[in-house]
Coordinates of C-alpha atoms in Angstrom, one line a residue:
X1 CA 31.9 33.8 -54.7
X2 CA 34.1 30.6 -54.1
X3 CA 35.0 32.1 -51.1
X4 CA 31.7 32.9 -50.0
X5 CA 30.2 29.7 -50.5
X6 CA 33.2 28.3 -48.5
X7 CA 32.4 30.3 -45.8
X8 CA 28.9 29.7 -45.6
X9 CA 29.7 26.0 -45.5
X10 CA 32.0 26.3 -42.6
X11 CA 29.4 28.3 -40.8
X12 CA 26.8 25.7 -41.2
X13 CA 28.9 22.8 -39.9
X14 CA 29.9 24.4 -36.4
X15 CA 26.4 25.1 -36.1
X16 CA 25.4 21.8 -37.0
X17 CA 28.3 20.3 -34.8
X18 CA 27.4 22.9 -32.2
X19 CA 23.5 22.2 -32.0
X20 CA 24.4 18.4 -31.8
X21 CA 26.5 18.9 -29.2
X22 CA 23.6 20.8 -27.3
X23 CA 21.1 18.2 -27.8
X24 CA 23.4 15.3 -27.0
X25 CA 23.9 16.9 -23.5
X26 CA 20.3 17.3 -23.0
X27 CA 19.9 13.7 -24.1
X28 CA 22.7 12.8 -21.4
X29 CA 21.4 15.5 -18.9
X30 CA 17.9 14.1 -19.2
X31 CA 18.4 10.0 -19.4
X32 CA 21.1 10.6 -16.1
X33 CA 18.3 12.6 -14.4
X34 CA 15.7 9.3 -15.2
X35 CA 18.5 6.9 -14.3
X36 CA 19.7 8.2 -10.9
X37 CA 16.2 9.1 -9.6
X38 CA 15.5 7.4 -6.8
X39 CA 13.1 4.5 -6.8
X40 CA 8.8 5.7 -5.5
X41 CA 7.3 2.5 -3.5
X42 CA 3.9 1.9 -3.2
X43 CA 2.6 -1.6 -1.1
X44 CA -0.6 -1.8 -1.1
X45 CA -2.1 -4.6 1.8
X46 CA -5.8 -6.3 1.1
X47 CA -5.9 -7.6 4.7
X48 CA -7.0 -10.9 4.1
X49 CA -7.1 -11.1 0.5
X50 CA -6.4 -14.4 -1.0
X51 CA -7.1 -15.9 -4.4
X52 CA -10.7 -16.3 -3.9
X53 CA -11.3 -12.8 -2.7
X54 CA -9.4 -11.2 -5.5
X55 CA -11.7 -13.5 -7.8
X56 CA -14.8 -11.9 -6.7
X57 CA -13.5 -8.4 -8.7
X58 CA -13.9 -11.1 -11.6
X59 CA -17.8 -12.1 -11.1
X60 CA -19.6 -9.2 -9.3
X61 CA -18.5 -5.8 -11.5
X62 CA -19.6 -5.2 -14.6
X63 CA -15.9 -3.8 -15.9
X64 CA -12.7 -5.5 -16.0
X65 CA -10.4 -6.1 -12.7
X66 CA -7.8 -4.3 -12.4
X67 CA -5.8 -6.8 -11.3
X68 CA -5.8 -7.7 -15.0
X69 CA -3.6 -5.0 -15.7
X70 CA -0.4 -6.9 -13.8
X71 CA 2.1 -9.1 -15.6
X72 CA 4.6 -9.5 -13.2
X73 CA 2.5 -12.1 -10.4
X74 CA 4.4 -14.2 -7.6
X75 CA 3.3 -16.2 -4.2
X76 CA 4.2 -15.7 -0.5
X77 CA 4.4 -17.7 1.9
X78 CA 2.7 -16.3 5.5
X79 CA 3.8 -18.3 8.2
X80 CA 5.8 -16.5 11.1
X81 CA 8.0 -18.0 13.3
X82 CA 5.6 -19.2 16.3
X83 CA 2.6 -20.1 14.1
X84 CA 2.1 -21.5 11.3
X85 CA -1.3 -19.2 10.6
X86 CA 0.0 -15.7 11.0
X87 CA -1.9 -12.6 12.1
X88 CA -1.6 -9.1 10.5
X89 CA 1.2 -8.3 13.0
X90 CA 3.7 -10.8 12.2
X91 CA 2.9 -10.6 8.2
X92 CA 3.5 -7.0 8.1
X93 CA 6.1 -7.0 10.1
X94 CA 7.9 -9.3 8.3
X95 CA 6.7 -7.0 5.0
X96 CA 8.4 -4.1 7.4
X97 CA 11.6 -5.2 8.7
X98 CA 12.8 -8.2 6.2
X99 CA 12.8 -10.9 8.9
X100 CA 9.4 -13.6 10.1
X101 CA 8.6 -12.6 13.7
X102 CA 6.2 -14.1 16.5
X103 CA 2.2 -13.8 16.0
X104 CA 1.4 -10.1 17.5
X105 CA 4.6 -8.7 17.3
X106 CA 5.0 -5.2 16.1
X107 CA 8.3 -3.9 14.4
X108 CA 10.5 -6.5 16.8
X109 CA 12.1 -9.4 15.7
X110 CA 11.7 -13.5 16.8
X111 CA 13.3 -12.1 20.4
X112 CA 11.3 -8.7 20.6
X113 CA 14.7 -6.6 19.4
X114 CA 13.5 -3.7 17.8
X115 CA 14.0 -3.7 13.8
X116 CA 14.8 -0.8 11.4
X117 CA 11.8 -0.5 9.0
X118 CA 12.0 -0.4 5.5
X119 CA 9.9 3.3 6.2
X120 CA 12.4 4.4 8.8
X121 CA 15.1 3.3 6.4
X122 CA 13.8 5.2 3.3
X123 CA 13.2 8.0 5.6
X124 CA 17.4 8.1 6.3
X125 CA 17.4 8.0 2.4
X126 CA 15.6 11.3 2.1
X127 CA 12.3 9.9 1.4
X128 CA 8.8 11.0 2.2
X129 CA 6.4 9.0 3.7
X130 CA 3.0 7.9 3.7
X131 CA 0.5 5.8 5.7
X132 CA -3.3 4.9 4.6
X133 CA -5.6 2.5 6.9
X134 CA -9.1 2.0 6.9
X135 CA -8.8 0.7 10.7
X136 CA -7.6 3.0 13.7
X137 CA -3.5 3.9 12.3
X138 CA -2.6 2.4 15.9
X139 CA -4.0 -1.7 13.8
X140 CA -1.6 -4.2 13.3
X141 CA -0.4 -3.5 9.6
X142 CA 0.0 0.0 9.8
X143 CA 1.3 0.4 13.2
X144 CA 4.3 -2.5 11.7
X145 CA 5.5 0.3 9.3
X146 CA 6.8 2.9 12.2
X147 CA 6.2 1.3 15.7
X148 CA 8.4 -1.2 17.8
X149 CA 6.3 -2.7 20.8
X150 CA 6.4 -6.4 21.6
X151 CA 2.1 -6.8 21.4
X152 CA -0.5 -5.2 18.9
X153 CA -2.8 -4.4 21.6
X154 CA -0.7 -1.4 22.8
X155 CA -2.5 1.0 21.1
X156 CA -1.3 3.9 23.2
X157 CA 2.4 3.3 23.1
X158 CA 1.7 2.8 19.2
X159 CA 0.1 6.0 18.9
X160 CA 2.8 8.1 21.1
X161 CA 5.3 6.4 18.5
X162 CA 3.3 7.5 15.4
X163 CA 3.6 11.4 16.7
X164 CA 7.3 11.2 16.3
X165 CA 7.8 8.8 13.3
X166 CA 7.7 11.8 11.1
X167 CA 5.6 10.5 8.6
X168 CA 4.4 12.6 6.2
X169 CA 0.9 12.2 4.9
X170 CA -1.3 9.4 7.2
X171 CA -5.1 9.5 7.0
X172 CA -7.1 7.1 8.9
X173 CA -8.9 6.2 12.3
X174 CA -8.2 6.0 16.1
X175 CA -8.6 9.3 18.0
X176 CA -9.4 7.8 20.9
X177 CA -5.7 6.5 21.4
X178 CA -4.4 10.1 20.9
X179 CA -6.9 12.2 22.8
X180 CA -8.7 9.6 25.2
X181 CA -5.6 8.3 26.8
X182 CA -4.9 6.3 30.3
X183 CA -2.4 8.8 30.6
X184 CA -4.6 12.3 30.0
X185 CA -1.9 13.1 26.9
X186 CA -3.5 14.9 24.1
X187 CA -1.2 13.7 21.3
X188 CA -2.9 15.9 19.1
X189 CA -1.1 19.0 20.4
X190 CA 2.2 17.3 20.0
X191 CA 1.3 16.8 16.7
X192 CA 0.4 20.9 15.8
X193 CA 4.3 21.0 17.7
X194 CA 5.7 19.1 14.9
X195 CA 3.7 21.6 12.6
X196 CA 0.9 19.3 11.2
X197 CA -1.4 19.9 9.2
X198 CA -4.4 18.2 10.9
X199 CA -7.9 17.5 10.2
X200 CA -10.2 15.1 12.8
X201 CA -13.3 16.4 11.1
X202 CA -12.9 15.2 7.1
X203 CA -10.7 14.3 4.9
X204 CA -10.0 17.7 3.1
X205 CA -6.6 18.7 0.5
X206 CA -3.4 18.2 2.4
X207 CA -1.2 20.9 2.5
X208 CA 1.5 20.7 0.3
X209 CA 4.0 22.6 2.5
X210 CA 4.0 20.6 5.5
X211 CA 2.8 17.0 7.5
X212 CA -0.5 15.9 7.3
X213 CA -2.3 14.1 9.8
X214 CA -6.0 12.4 8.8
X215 CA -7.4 11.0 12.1
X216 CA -10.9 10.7 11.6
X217 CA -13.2 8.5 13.6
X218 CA -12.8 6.8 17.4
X219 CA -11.1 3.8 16.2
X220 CA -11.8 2.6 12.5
X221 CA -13.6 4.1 9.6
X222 CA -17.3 2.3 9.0
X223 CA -17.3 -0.7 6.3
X224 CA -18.0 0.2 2.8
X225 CA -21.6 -1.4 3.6
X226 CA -21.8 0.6 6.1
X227 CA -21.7 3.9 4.7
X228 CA -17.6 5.0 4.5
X229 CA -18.1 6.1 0.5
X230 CA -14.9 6.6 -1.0
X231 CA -12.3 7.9 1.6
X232 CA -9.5 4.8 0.7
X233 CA -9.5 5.9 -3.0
X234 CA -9.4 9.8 -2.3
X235 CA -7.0 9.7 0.6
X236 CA -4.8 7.6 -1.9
X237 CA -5.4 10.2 -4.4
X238 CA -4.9 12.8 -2.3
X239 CA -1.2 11.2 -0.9
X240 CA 0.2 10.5 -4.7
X241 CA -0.9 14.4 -5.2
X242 CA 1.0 15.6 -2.3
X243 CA 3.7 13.5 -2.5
X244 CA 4.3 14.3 -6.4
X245 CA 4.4 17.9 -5.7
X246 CA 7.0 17.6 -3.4
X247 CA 9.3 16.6 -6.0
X248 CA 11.2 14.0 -3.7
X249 CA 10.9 10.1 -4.0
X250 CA 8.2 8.4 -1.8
X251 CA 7.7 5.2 0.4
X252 CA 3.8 4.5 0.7
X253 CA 1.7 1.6 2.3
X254 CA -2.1 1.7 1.8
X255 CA -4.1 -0.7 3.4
X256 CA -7.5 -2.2 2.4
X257 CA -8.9 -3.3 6.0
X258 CA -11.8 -5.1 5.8
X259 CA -11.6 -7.6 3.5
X260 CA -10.0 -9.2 6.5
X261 CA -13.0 -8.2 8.5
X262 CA -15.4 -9.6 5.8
X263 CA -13.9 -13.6 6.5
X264 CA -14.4 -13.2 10.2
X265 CA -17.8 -11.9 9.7
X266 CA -18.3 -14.6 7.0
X267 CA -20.2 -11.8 5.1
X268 CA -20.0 -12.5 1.7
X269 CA -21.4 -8.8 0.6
X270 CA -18.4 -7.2 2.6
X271 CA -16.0 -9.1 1.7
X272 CA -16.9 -8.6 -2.4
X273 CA -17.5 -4.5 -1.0
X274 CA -14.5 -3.9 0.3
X275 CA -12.5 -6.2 -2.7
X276 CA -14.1 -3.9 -5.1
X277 CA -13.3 -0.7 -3.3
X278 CA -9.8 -1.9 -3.2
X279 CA -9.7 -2.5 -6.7
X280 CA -10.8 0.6 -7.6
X281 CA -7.9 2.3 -5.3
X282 CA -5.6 -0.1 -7.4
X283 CA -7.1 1.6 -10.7
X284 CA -6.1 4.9 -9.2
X285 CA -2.3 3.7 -8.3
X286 CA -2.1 1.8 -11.5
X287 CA -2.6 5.1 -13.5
X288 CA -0.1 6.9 -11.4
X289 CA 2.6 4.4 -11.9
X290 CA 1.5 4.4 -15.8
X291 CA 2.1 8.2 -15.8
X292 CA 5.4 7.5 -13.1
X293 CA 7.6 4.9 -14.4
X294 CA 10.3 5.3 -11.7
X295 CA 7.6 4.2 -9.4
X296 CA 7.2 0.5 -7.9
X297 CA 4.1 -0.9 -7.0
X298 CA 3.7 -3.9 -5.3
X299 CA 0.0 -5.4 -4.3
X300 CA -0.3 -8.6 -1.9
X301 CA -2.1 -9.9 1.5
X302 CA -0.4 -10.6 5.2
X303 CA -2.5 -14.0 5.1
X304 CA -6.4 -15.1 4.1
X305 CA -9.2 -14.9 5.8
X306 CA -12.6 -17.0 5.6
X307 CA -11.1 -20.1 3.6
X308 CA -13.3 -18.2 0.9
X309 CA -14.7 -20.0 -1.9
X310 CA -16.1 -18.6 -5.1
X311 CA -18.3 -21.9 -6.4
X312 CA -21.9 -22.5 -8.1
X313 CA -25.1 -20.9 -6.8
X314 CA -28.1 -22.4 -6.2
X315 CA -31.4 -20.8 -5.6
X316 CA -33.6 -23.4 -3.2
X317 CA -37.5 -23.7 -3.7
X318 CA -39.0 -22.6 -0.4
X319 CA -41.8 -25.0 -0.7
X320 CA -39.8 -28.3 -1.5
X321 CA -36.4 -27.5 -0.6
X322 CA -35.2 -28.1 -4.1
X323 CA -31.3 -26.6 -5.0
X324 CA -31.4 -25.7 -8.8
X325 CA -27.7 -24.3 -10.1
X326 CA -28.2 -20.6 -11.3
X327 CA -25.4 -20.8 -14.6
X328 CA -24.5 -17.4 -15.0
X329 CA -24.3 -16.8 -11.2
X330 CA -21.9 -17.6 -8.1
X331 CA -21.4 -17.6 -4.6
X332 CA -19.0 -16.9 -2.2
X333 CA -18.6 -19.4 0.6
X334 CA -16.6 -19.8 3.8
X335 CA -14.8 -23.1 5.8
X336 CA -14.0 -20.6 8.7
X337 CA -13.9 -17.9 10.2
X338 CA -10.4 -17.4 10.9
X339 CA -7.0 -16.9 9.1
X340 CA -6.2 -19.8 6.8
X341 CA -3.0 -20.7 5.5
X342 CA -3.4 -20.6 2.0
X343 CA -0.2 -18.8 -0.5
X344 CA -0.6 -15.0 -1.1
X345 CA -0.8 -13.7 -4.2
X346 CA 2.2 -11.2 -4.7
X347 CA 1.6 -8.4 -7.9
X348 CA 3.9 -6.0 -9.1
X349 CA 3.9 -3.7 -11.8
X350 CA 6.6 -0.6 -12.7
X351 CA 10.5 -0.5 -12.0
X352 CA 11.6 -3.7 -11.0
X353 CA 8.6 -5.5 -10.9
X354 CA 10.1 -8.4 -12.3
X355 CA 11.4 -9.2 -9.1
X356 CA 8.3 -10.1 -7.4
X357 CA 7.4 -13.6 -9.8
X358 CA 8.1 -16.8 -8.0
X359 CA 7.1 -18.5 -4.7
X360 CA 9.3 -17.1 -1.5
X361 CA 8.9 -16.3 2.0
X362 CA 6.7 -12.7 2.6
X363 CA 9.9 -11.4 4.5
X364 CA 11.6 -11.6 0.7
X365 CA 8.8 -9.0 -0.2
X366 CA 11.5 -6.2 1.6
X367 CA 14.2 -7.7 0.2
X368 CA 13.1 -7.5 -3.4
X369 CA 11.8 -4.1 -2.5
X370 CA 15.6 -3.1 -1.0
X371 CA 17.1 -4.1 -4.1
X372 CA 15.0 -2.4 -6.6
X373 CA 15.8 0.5 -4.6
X374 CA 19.8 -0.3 -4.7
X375 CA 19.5 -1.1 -8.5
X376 CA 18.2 2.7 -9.3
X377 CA 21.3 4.2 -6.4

């Protein structure tokens, strides 16, 4: 019996010893896995979103902000090198390639050399990539992720570059620069060549087993007051789907356009439209990063637009021209209608969103995007 007993004991410990072993390899297998995977970037743009336009996400829903859900905040500085109120071109550009840049300059540097995108770089790193605009894919801040030409208004040359930039998923506007051209190219059948998936009609699924190419409208998409609906948060949905399926990290900008286009119109209804589409987009990507923790997500502007107030409103008697203060209401009021200088609001959330808190240059925005990617290698 002795015997027995002893040798049930010995059989239970090399199990025991054996099972442990087992699970402490999967423990190892799985935390090397989550360690080594490389890093998902996500930059989101408001095109002309400062302070003020953010605030308006605060006063005209009636849920909370998603900007609410961000611990990690920080501030940018917009200038570039020729101007000391930027366009789009120069600010993403300097988002792009690391480095300020002249006013109008797309992918090139102070001198108009060419520059290595943070897109093209990821793409070298085995990453997928992905483009969203609400304005023609040949504008300014998309057109800084993948092109190199020395002014934003080549739109042709931008578009011949965007057919073999290998991108991945891009949805947007801007036919007319792909099948209207000076030079009677239909860029559209280079594009089946590269074996896209394309759609000029709607944006429908994407197909999971190649490119996909959204071009939608002439140049850009209508305003959300004008009728677009909901393509920016269902392209956006429709990217992280495509992207997550492929099982391979991801580089993605998304653009909210018109907020930018709200300050120059001083229209106070787009401007609080298009913040508030935007915001809901950012719900979306929050909730993938939630779900995606070796994903980085970093939301900011190129520069501001409208000088935009948000102060007290008044409602004005028509008869005697009396201003009486409405409390519990405000409005949203312009100095210009140009780019202003003001800091840009940088947020992070995810892996390495610490980085992003602070006051710095917008070229340190690819830096600090670089090394969270270096941290995870």
């Amino acid at each position: 019996m002795r015997k027995i007993l002893m040798l049930i004991v010995v059989v239970l410990l090399q199990w025991a010893c054996t099972s442990q072993t087992a699970i402490s390899k999967e423990e190892t297998s799985v935390f090397t896995s989550k360690e080594e995977a490389p890093v998902n970037i996500i930059l989101m743009i408001g095109d002309g979103m400062g302070v003020p336009q953010i605030s308006t996400a605060f006063y005209f829903e009636d849920r909370t902000s998603n900007f609410e859900r961000f611990k990690s905040i920080g501030f940018h500085k917009s200038s570039s090198t020729s101007h000391w109120i930027t366009d789009s071109a120069a600010g993403a550009t300097a988002f792009s390639i690391g480095e300020k840049t002249y006013k109008r300059a797309i992918g090139v540097s102070a001198d108009t050399v060419p520059k290595e995108t943070i897109l093209e770089k990821l793409q070298n790193k085995g990453y997928k990539t992905g483009l969203i605009s609400l304005t023609s894919l040949t504008h300014a801040t998309p057109a800084s992720f993948y092109a190199h030409v020395k002014d934003r208004d080549m739109h042709e040359e931008i578009a011949e570059q965007l057919v073999v930039s290998n991108v991945d998923f891009f949805a947007g506007g801007g036919k007319k620069y792909f099948n209207q051209r000076k030079d009677a190219k239909n860029l559209f059948l280079e594009l089946e060549n590269r074996q896209y998936n394309i759609d000029t009609l709607a944006l429908s699924k994407p197909n999971a087993s190649t490119k996909n190419a959204f071009i939608l409208t002439e140049e850009g998409l209508p305003s959300k007051i004008d009728g677009r609906g909901d393509f920016l948060k269902e392209a956006t949905q429709n990217a992280l789907q495509y992207f997550d399926q492929a099982n391979q990290p991801f580089f993605m900008m998304i653009e909210g356009s018109y907020i930018d286009w709200g300050g120059h119109a001083e229209n106070a209804e787009m401007v609080i439209s298009e913040v508030s589409d935007f915001d809901r987009t950012l719900g979306a990507v929050l909730d993938f990063v939630e779900s995606h923790p070796n994903t980085l997500l970093v939301v900011t502007a190129d520069h501001e637009t409208g000088g935009v107030s948000v102060g007290k409103f008044y409602e004005t008697d028509k008869e005697s021209g009396k201003k009486t203060e409405v409390p519990q209401k405000v409005g949203v009021y312009f100095n210009t209608d140009q780019h202003s200088g003001e800091l840009i609001p940088v947020f992070a959330k995810g892996k390495g969103a610490h980085n992003f808190q602070g006051i710095y240059e917008n070229s340190e925005i690819y830096h600090h995007m670089i090394k969270v990617i270096l941290e995870s290698e």
